[in-house]
Tab-separated table of C-alpha atoms in Angstrom:
chain	number	residue	atom	x	y	z
A	22	MET	CA	23.387	2.284	-24.494
A	23	GLU	CA	21.306	-0.798	-23.845
A	24	ILE	CA	19.619	-1.111	-20.441
A	25	PRO	CA	20.668	-4.463	-18.967
A	26	TYR	CA	18.342	-7.191	-17.678
A	27	THR	CA	15.074	-5.815	-19.028
A	28	VAL	CA	14.154	-9.253	-20.355
A	29	LYS	CA	16.629	-11.831	-19.089
A	30	PRO	CA	16.884	-12.390	-15.326
A	31	ARG	CA	19.883	-10.900	-13.589
A	32	PRO	CA	22.039	-13.810	-12.332
A	33	ASP	CA	22.291	-12.646	-8.709
A	34	THR	CA	18.577	-11.839	-8.162
A	35	GLY	CA	17.093	-14.314	-10.617
A	36	LEU	CA	14.664	-11.598	-11.765
A	37	TYR	CA	14.654	-8.919	-14.449
A	38	ASN	CA	15.560	-5.520	-12.997
A	39	ALA	CA	12.167	-3.835	-13.290
A	40	LYS	CA	10.590	-6.539	-11.143
A	41	VAL	CA	13.155	-6.026	-8.376
A	42	GLY	CA	12.556	-2.275	-8.712
A	43	ILE	CA	8.774	-2.472	-8.418
A	44	TRP	CA	8.967	-4.743	-5.352
A	45	LEU	CA	11.370	-2.323	-3.645
A	46	PHE	CA	8.963	0.493	-4.471
A	47	LEU	CA	5.999	-1.502	-3.168
A	48	ALA	CA	7.920	-2.181	0.055
A	49	SER	CA	8.196	1.584	0.574
A	50	GLU	CA	4.485	1.911	-0.195
A	51	VAL	CA	3.680	-0.695	2.465
A	52	MET	CA	5.524	1.505	4.974
A	53	LEU	CA	3.617	4.592	3.829
A	54	PHE	CA	0.165	3.029	4.061
A	55	GLY	CA	1.209	1.073	7.151
A	56	ALA	CA	1.892	4.363	8.910
A	57	PHE	CA	-1.590	5.611	8.050
A	58	PHE	CA	-3.271	2.378	9.155
A	59	SER	CA	-1.343	2.609	12.444
A	60	THR	CA	-2.479	6.208	12.828
A	61	TYR	CA	-6.081	5.156	12.254
A	62	ILE	CA	-5.847	2.437	14.905
A	63	LEU	CA	-4.207	4.765	17.463
A	64	LEU	CA	-6.769	7.524	16.887
A	65	ARG	CA	-9.569	5.052	17.219
A	66	VAL	CA	-8.433	3.235	20.349
A	67	GLN	CA	-7.718	6.554	22.084
A	68	ALA	CA	-11.139	8.021	21.240
A	69	PRO	CA	-13.361	8.491	24.302
A	70	HIS	CA	-16.288	6.132	24.874
A	71	GLY	CA	-19.513	7.064	23.157
A	72	PHE	CA	-20.298	8.064	19.626
A	73	TRP	CA	-19.829	11.249	17.656
A	74	PRO	CA	-21.632	13.635	17.355
A	75	GLU	CA	-23.236	13.030	20.766
A	76	VAL	CA	-19.751	12.752	22.349
A	77	ALA	CA	-17.408	15.464	21.000
A	78	LEU	CA	-14.414	13.256	20.155
A	79	GLY	CA	-16.185	9.916	20.241
A	80	TRP	CA	-15.637	7.762	17.170
A	81	PRO	CA	-18.385	8.124	14.555
A	82	HIS	CA	-20.152	5.094	13.098
A	83	GLY	CA	-22.475	4.607	10.210
A	84	LEU	CA	-21.536	7.794	8.355
A	85	LEU	CA	-20.125	6.174	5.239
A	86	ASN	CA	-22.182	4.650	2.465
A	87	ILE	CA	-21.545	0.889	2.741
A	88	PRO	CA	-23.356	-0.176	-0.491
A	89	ILE	CA	-21.284	2.317	-2.492
A	90	GLY	CA	-18.086	1.180	-0.760
A	91	THR	CA	-18.976	-2.448	-1.500
A	92	PHE	CA	-19.654	-1.650	-5.146
A	93	ASN	CA	-16.302	0.136	-5.429
A	94	THR	CA	-14.589	-2.900	-3.874
A	95	ALA	CA	-16.156	-5.125	-6.527
A	96	VAL	CA	-15.024	-2.684	-9.232
A	97	LEU	CA	-11.405	-2.867	-8.046
A	98	ILE	CA	-11.414	-6.669	-7.701
A	99	THR	CA	-12.743	-6.865	-11.278
A	100	SER	CA	-9.959	-4.560	-12.475
A	101	SER	CA	-7.346	-6.833	-10.865
A	102	VAL	CA	-8.731	-9.801	-12.753
A	103	THR	CA	-8.727	-7.904	-16.061
A	104	VAL	CA	-5.168	-6.600	-15.666
A	105	VAL	CA	-3.908	-10.165	-15.130
A	106	MET	CA	-5.901	-11.331	-18.152
A	107	ALA	CA	-4.325	-8.517	-20.211
A	108	TRP	CA	-0.836	-9.699	-19.196
A	109	ILE	CA	-1.696	-13.317	-19.976
A	110	ALA	CA	-3.097	-12.251	-23.375
A	111	LEU	CA	0.333	-10.794	-24.191
A	112	LYS	CA	2.021	-14.012	-23.095
A	113	GLN	CA	-0.323	-15.795	-25.521
A	114	ASN	CA	0.676	-13.302	-28.251
A	115	ASN	CA	-2.853	-11.875	-28.508
A	116	PHE	CA	-2.488	-8.092	-28.633
A	117	ALA	CA	-6.134	-7.316	-29.500
A	118	ARG	CA	-7.305	-9.252	-26.427
A	119	PHE	CA	-4.694	-7.466	-24.317
A	120	GLN	CA	-6.080	-4.077	-25.341
A	121	LYS	CA	-9.658	-5.118	-24.590
A	122	PHE	CA	-8.709	-6.152	-21.044
A	123	MET	CA	-6.652	-3.004	-20.549
A	124	ALA	CA	-9.640	-0.900	-21.632
A	125	VAL	CA	-11.837	-2.611	-19.028
A	126	THR	CA	-9.135	-2.118	-16.365
A	127	VAL	CA	-8.823	1.606	-17.056
A	128	ALA	CA	-12.635	1.953	-17.211
A	129	CYS	CA	-12.891	0.282	-13.771
A	130	ALA	CA	-10.259	2.686	-12.392
A	131	LEU	CA	-12.120	5.721	-13.732
A	132	GLY	CA	-15.435	4.308	-12.471
A	133	PHE	CA	-13.936	3.894	-9.005
A	134	LEU	CA	-12.682	7.490	-8.996
A	135	LEU	CA	-16.001	8.839	-10.274
A	136	ILE	CA	-17.935	7.048	-7.520
A	137	LYS	CA	-15.409	8.258	-4.923
A	138	THR	CA	-15.903	11.828	-6.160
A	139	PHE	CA	-19.667	11.574	-5.602
A	140	GLU	CA	-19.024	10.118	-2.166
A	141	TYR	CA	-16.731	13.035	-1.283
A	142	LYS	CA	-19.274	15.558	-2.579
A	143	GLU	CA	-21.942	14.012	-0.366
A	144	LYS	CA	-19.658	14.445	2.650
A	145	PHE	CA	-18.911	18.094	1.804
A	146	GLY	CA	-22.663	18.780	1.867
A	147	HIS	CA	-23.256	16.896	5.119
A	148	TYR	CA	-23.023	18.944	8.312
A	149	VAL	CA	-22.684	18.749	12.046
A	150	ILE	CA	-24.580	21.550	13.776
A	151	GLN	CA	-23.843	22.577	17.345
A	152	LEU	CA	-26.930	24.085	18.966
A	153	ALA	CA	-27.167	26.604	21.782
A	154	ASP	CA	-28.522	23.925	24.162
A	155	GLY	CA	-25.212	22.060	23.820
A	156	SER	CA	-26.543	19.281	21.588
A	157	ARG	CA	-25.071	18.365	18.210
A	158	ILE	CA	-27.041	17.111	15.245
A	159	THR	CA	-26.026	15.983	11.777
A	160	GLY	CA	-27.822	16.392	8.480
A	161	HIS	CA	-28.065	18.125	5.136
A	162	LEU	CA	-28.999	21.786	4.677
A	163	ASP	CA	-31.765	23.011	2.445
A	164	VAL	CA	-31.066	26.567	1.334
A	165	ASN	CA	-33.574	27.666	-1.302
A	166	GLY	CA	-33.898	24.089	-2.528
A	167	LYS	CA	-30.126	23.605	-2.828
A	168	SER	CA	-27.694	21.671	-0.659
A	169	PRO	CA	-24.681	23.981	-0.160
A	170	LEU	CA	-21.140	22.643	0.246
A	171	PHE	CA	-18.522	23.707	2.804
A	172	TRP	CA	-20.797	26.174	4.631
A	173	THR	CA	-19.892	27.593	8.010
A	174	LYS	CA	-21.675	29.848	10.490
A	175	LYS	CA	-20.208	32.803	8.559
A	176	ASN	CA	-22.010	31.736	5.358
A	177	LEU	CA	-25.251	31.490	7.338
A	178	GLU	CA	-24.830	35.020	8.670
A	179	GLU	CA	-23.945	36.390	5.242
A	180	SER	CA	-26.959	34.720	3.651
A	181	LYS	CA	-29.207	36.545	6.143
A	182	ILE	CA	-31.349	33.437	6.625
A	183	GLU	CA	-33.307	33.568	9.857
A	184	THR	CA	-34.421	29.954	9.942
A	185	LEU	CA	-32.338	27.116	8.567
A	186	LYS	CA	-34.053	24.106	7.038
A	187	VAL	CA	-32.226	20.923	7.994
A	188	GLN	CA	-32.817	17.327	6.983
A	189	GLN	CA	-31.692	15.950	10.328
A	190	ASP	CA	-30.224	12.445	10.211
A	191	ILE	CA	-32.052	9.747	12.101
A	192	PRO	CA	-29.106	7.854	13.612
A	193	ASN	CA	-28.678	4.458	12.010
A	194	LYS	CA	-28.211	1.338	14.079
A	195	PHE	CA	-24.409	1.443	13.781
A	196	ARG	CA	-24.373	4.529	16.024
A	197	PHE	CA	-25.299	2.376	18.995
A	198	PRO	CA	-22.775	0.232	20.845
A	199	VAL	CA	-22.971	-3.520	20.323
A	200	GLY	CA	-25.408	-5.061	22.787
A	201	HIS	CA	-27.332	-1.798	23.376
A	202	ALA	CA	-30.942	-1.695	22.271
A	203	ILE	CA	-31.790	0.694	19.468
A	204	PRO	CA	-34.428	3.227	20.677
A	205	GLU	CA	-37.920	2.259	19.518
A	206	ASP	CA	-38.612	5.493	17.587
A	207	ILE	CA	-35.385	5.102	15.596
A	208	HIS	CA	-36.121	1.448	14.888
A	209	LYS	CA	-39.608	2.393	13.697
A	210	ALA	CA	-38.331	5.218	11.472
A	211	HIS	CA	-35.890	2.885	9.710
A	212	ALA	CA	-38.557	0.205	9.341
A	213	GLU	CA	-40.697	2.840	7.589
A	214	GLY	CA	-37.770	3.785	5.334
A	215	ARG	CA	-37.303	7.244	6.907
A	216	HIS	CA	-33.678	8.289	7.321
A	217	HIS	CA	-34.104	11.944	8.199
A	218	ASN	CA	-36.512	14.376	9.860
A	219	ASP	CA	-37.201	17.758	8.303
A	220	ARG	CA	-36.560	20.434	10.855
A	221	GLU	CA	-36.361	24.240	10.929
A	222	ILE	CA	-33.800	25.762	13.290
A	223	PRO	CA	-33.512	29.475	14.084
A	224	VAL	CA	-30.041	30.635	13.042
A	225	SER	CA	-29.712	32.357	16.423
A	226	ASP	CA	-29.808	28.865	18.030
A	227	ILE	CA	-26.852	27.660	15.951
A	228	VAL	CA	-23.447	27.941	17.632
A	229	SER	CA	-21.394	26.358	14.865
A	230	LEU	CA	-21.864	24.684	11.514
A	231	LYS	CA	-19.247	22.469	9.909
A	232	ALA	CA	-19.271	20.188	6.886
A	233	PHE	CA	-17.800	16.671	7.078
A	234	ILE	CA	-14.291	17.807	6.197
A	235	PRO	CA	-10.896	16.788	7.657
A	236	SER	CA	-10.843	19.557	10.277
A	237	THR	CA	-14.261	18.564	11.663
A	238	HIS	CA	-13.172	15.348	13.407
A	239	PRO	CA	-10.080	13.083	13.511
A	240	PHE	CA	-12.149	10.392	11.783
A	241	PHE	CA	-12.665	12.619	8.752
A	242	ALA	CA	-9.008	13.692	8.838
A	243	ILE	CA	-7.752	10.102	8.592
A	244	TYR	CA	-10.595	8.993	6.291
A	245	PHE	CA	-9.913	11.716	3.727
A	246	THR	CA	-6.121	11.371	4.007
A	247	MET	CA	-6.150	7.619	3.430
A	248	THR	CA	-8.808	7.506	0.740
A	249	PHE	CA	-7.396	10.535	-1.105
A	250	LEU	CA	-3.890	9.048	-1.045
A	251	HIS	CA	-5.329	5.774	-2.292
A	252	GLY	CA	-7.296	7.661	-4.963
A	253	LEU	CA	-4.073	9.318	-6.159
A	254	HIS	CA	-2.532	5.856	-6.526
A	255	VAL	CA	-5.567	4.691	-8.512
A	256	LEU	CA	-5.262	7.740	-10.782
A	257	GLY	CA	-1.502	7.231	-11.234
A	258	GLY	CA	-1.957	3.525	-11.953
A	259	ALA	CA	-4.774	4.220	-14.424
A	260	LEU	CA	-2.622	6.740	-16.322
A	261	VAL	CA	0.304	4.305	-16.546
A	262	LEU	CA	-1.914	1.400	-17.637
A	263	PHE	CA	-3.635	3.629	-20.216
A	264	TYR	CA	-0.226	4.673	-21.565
A	265	PHE	CA	0.996	1.072	-21.762
A	266	GLY	CA	-2.228	-0.136	-23.318
A	267	PHE	CA	-2.913	2.509	-25.930
A	268	ILE	CA	-0.105	5.066	-26.419
A	269	GLY	CA	3.233	3.400	-25.717
A	270	THR	CA	2.554	0.195	-27.634
A	271	ARG	CA	5.363	0.486	-30.209
A	272	MET	CA	7.618	-1.656	-28.035
A	273	TRP	CA	5.304	-4.630	-28.601
A	274	LYS	CA	6.637	-4.768	-32.196
A	275	THR	CA	10.303	-4.158	-31.375
A	276	SER	CA	10.673	-6.012	-28.065
A	277	PRO	CA	7.548	-7.985	-27.128
A	278	GLU	CA	9.122	-9.665	-24.099
A	279	GLN	CA	10.197	-6.368	-22.584
A	280	PHE	CA	6.733	-4.943	-23.275
A	281	THR	CA	5.109	-7.935	-21.554
A	282	ASN	CA	7.400	-7.379	-18.550
A	283	ARG	CA	6.301	-3.735	-18.421
A	284	ILE	CA	2.688	-4.825	-18.234
A	285	GLU	CA	3.567	-7.278	-15.471
A	286	VAL	CA	5.209	-4.471	-13.468
A	287	GLY	CA	2.181	-2.220	-14.045
A	288	GLY	CA	-0.069	-5.097	-12.991
A	289	LEU	CA	1.928	-5.642	-9.785
A	290	PHE	CA	1.462	-1.967	-8.856
A	291	TRP	CA	-2.236	-2.203	-9.696
A	292	HIS	CA	-2.654	-5.262	-7.482
A	293	PHE	CA	-0.971	-3.448	-4.616
A	294	VAL	CA	-3.349	-0.486	-4.997
A	295	ASP	CA	-6.318	-2.860	-4.977
A	296	LEU	CA	-4.953	-4.762	-1.985
A	297	VAL	CA	-4.725	-1.510	-0.004
A	298	TRP	CA	-8.424	-0.941	-0.694
A	299	ILE	CA	-9.264	-4.504	0.398
A	300	PHE	CA	-7.881	-3.550	3.841
A	301	LEU	CA	-9.177	0.028	3.783
A	302	PHE	CA	-12.786	-0.892	3.067
A	303	PRO	CA	-13.537	-3.034	6.149
A	304	VAL	CA	-11.437	-0.871	8.479
A	305	VAL	CA	-13.001	2.458	7.535
A	306	TYR	CA	-16.486	1.496	6.348
A	307	LEU	CA	-17.483	-1.493	8.449
A	308	LEU	CA	-15.657	-1.728	11.775
B	29	MET	CA	7.077	-12.929	-7.074
B	30	SER	CA	5.327	-12.748	-10.441
B	31	LEU	CA	2.015	-11.121	-11.219
B	32	LYS	CA	0.491	-14.602	-11.218
B	33	ALA	CA	1.629	-15.270	-7.640
B	34	PHE	CA	0.508	-11.813	-6.465
B	35	HIS	CA	-2.844	-12.371	-8.132
B	36	VAL	CA	-3.317	-15.632	-6.246
B	37	VAL	CA	-2.504	-13.826	-2.958
B	38	PHE	CA	-4.906	-11.031	-3.914
B	39	VAL	CA	-7.748	-13.455	-4.657
B	40	ALA	CA	-7.101	-15.255	-1.340
B	41	VAL	CA	-7.236	-11.946	0.585
B	42	SER	CA	-10.399	-10.980	-1.318
B	43	ILE	CA	-12.021	-14.257	-0.258
B	44	LEU	CA	-11.089	-13.447	3.357
B	45	LEU	CA	-12.686	-10.018	2.912
B	46	THR	CA	-15.940	-11.571	1.734
B	47	LEU	CA	-15.910	-13.798	4.844
B	48	VAL	CA	-15.327	-10.745	7.089
B	49	VAL	CA	-18.131	-8.829	5.359
B	50	SER	CA	-20.553	-11.739	5.582
B	51	SER	CA	-19.822	-12.375	9.273
B	52	TRP	CA	-20.238	-8.621	9.937
B	53	SER	CA	-23.534	-8.674	8.094
B	54	PHE	CA	-24.834	-11.833	9.794
B	55	GLY	CA	-23.825	-10.266	13.136
B	56	ASN	CA	-25.959	-7.234	12.316
B	57	TYR	CA	-28.853	-9.486	11.380
B	58	ARG	CA	-28.531	-11.412	14.663
B	59	ASP	CA	-28.561	-8.090	16.592
B	60	GLY	CA	-32.026	-7.238	15.313
B	61	GLY	CA	-31.146	-6.298	11.748
B	62	SER	CA	-33.341	-6.454	8.690
B	63	ALA	CA	-33.625	-8.908	5.812
B	64	ARG	CA	-31.277	-6.574	3.951
B	65	ASP	CA	-28.464	-7.520	6.344
B	66	LEU	CA	-29.159	-11.199	5.754
B	67	ALA	CA	-29.212	-10.702	1.971
B	68	PHE	CA	-25.954	-8.730	2.125
B	69	GLY	CA	-24.303	-11.513	4.128
B	70	ILE	CA	-25.475	-14.194	1.710
B	71	ALA	CA	-24.357	-12.097	-1.280
B	72	SER	CA	-20.901	-11.719	0.306
B	73	LEU	CA	-20.644	-15.469	0.867
B	74	LEU	CA	-21.655	-16.118	-2.737
B	75	ALA	CA	-19.069	-13.601	-3.932
B	76	GLY	CA	-16.450	-15.424	-1.850
B	77	ALA	CA	-17.495	-18.755	-3.338
B	78	GLY	CA	-17.319	-17.214	-6.825
B	79	LEU	CA	-13.808	-15.937	-6.139
B	80	ALA	CA	-12.737	-19.358	-4.831
B	81	VAL	CA	-14.002	-21.027	-8.014
B	82	TYR	CA	-12.288	-18.359	-10.113
B	83	GLY	CA	-9.012	-18.865	-8.206
B	84	ARG	CA	-9.143	-22.607	-8.782
B	85	VAL	CA	-9.861	-22.214	-12.505
B	86	PHE	CA	-7.102	-19.600	-12.767
B	87	LEU	CA	-4.524	-21.883	-11.148
B	88	LYS	CA	-5.540	-24.839	-13.297
B	89	LYS	CA	-5.654	-22.923	-16.572
B	90	PHE	CA	-2.391	-21.012	-16.184
B	91	LYS	CA	-0.204	-23.551	-14.377
B	92	ASN	CA	2.489	-23.109	-17.044
B	93	ILE	CA	3.148	-19.495	-15.955
B	94	SER	CA	5.948	-19.066	-13.407
B	95	TYR	CA	5.394	-17.916	-9.813
B	96	LEU	CA	8.706	-16.053	-9.844
């Protein structure tokens, strides 16, 4: 049985069916991501004044790596350009050019995911430490020259370490509210290129130890949920584009117009995924 | 809406992003930031200008492709 309207537009919609289908799907995706963006805004506006970790549920600032986030944004914008060029190459009947652009698109997607993985790993080895005097500090641990991931107070006790070496973060300027002067010692440390202070803390002084994971703070909960969900979309899109570009290419010989429409639908999904990141990046990394 | 039309929207939103990033960066520079903030702001503006030029070339070169 032949599937209708895969090439010719359906008279009532004026579009081929797959295009109507992908836009309906993208509408549902807007609702999904919209719910998460709304959640982010509500969590943020309801956070108490002050900044985490100094204030327990204050909103943290300056914890994400902005240069890496910027680079990843550029990678995704590039991939959007290449996926459109791949589609146009098919319209111009140039299959070799199409495959070259698809290869770059998939490479960009994998590059994005690889960078995101490193970013996640850095967070899993970054800790907030509650001390017996009630203060909280953040930093990386140094346990026998290694930076352990996902450690808790229990791991500390089991390791029988008496003194914990910590590379304590020097707060960056984004930790301070707009209009408030940055303390002179912090300003000086950053001017000298120092971003942490080496410190040794007796384990008996440590009340709790938690990595930057979703359960540590609502910011991490929403950050990991949104970026992981987005990452899954990138992975899914990359797999589909790889299939269209290099495995399922037989249709190009039997029905080139339908194949071109498939690439257009894949490209529409890819643009949506990139557009989500364009909103995610400033909201989570910058503001 | 075709991929061409969505691409044009995407490029326009990307240009807006570069403007947001550059104003954020210039704001940091004004509030006692370093030369790095200034450089980041200028780089964002240049990226926005590059995207605007690309968008114009794209529209001119592929005007025969439908927006539907």
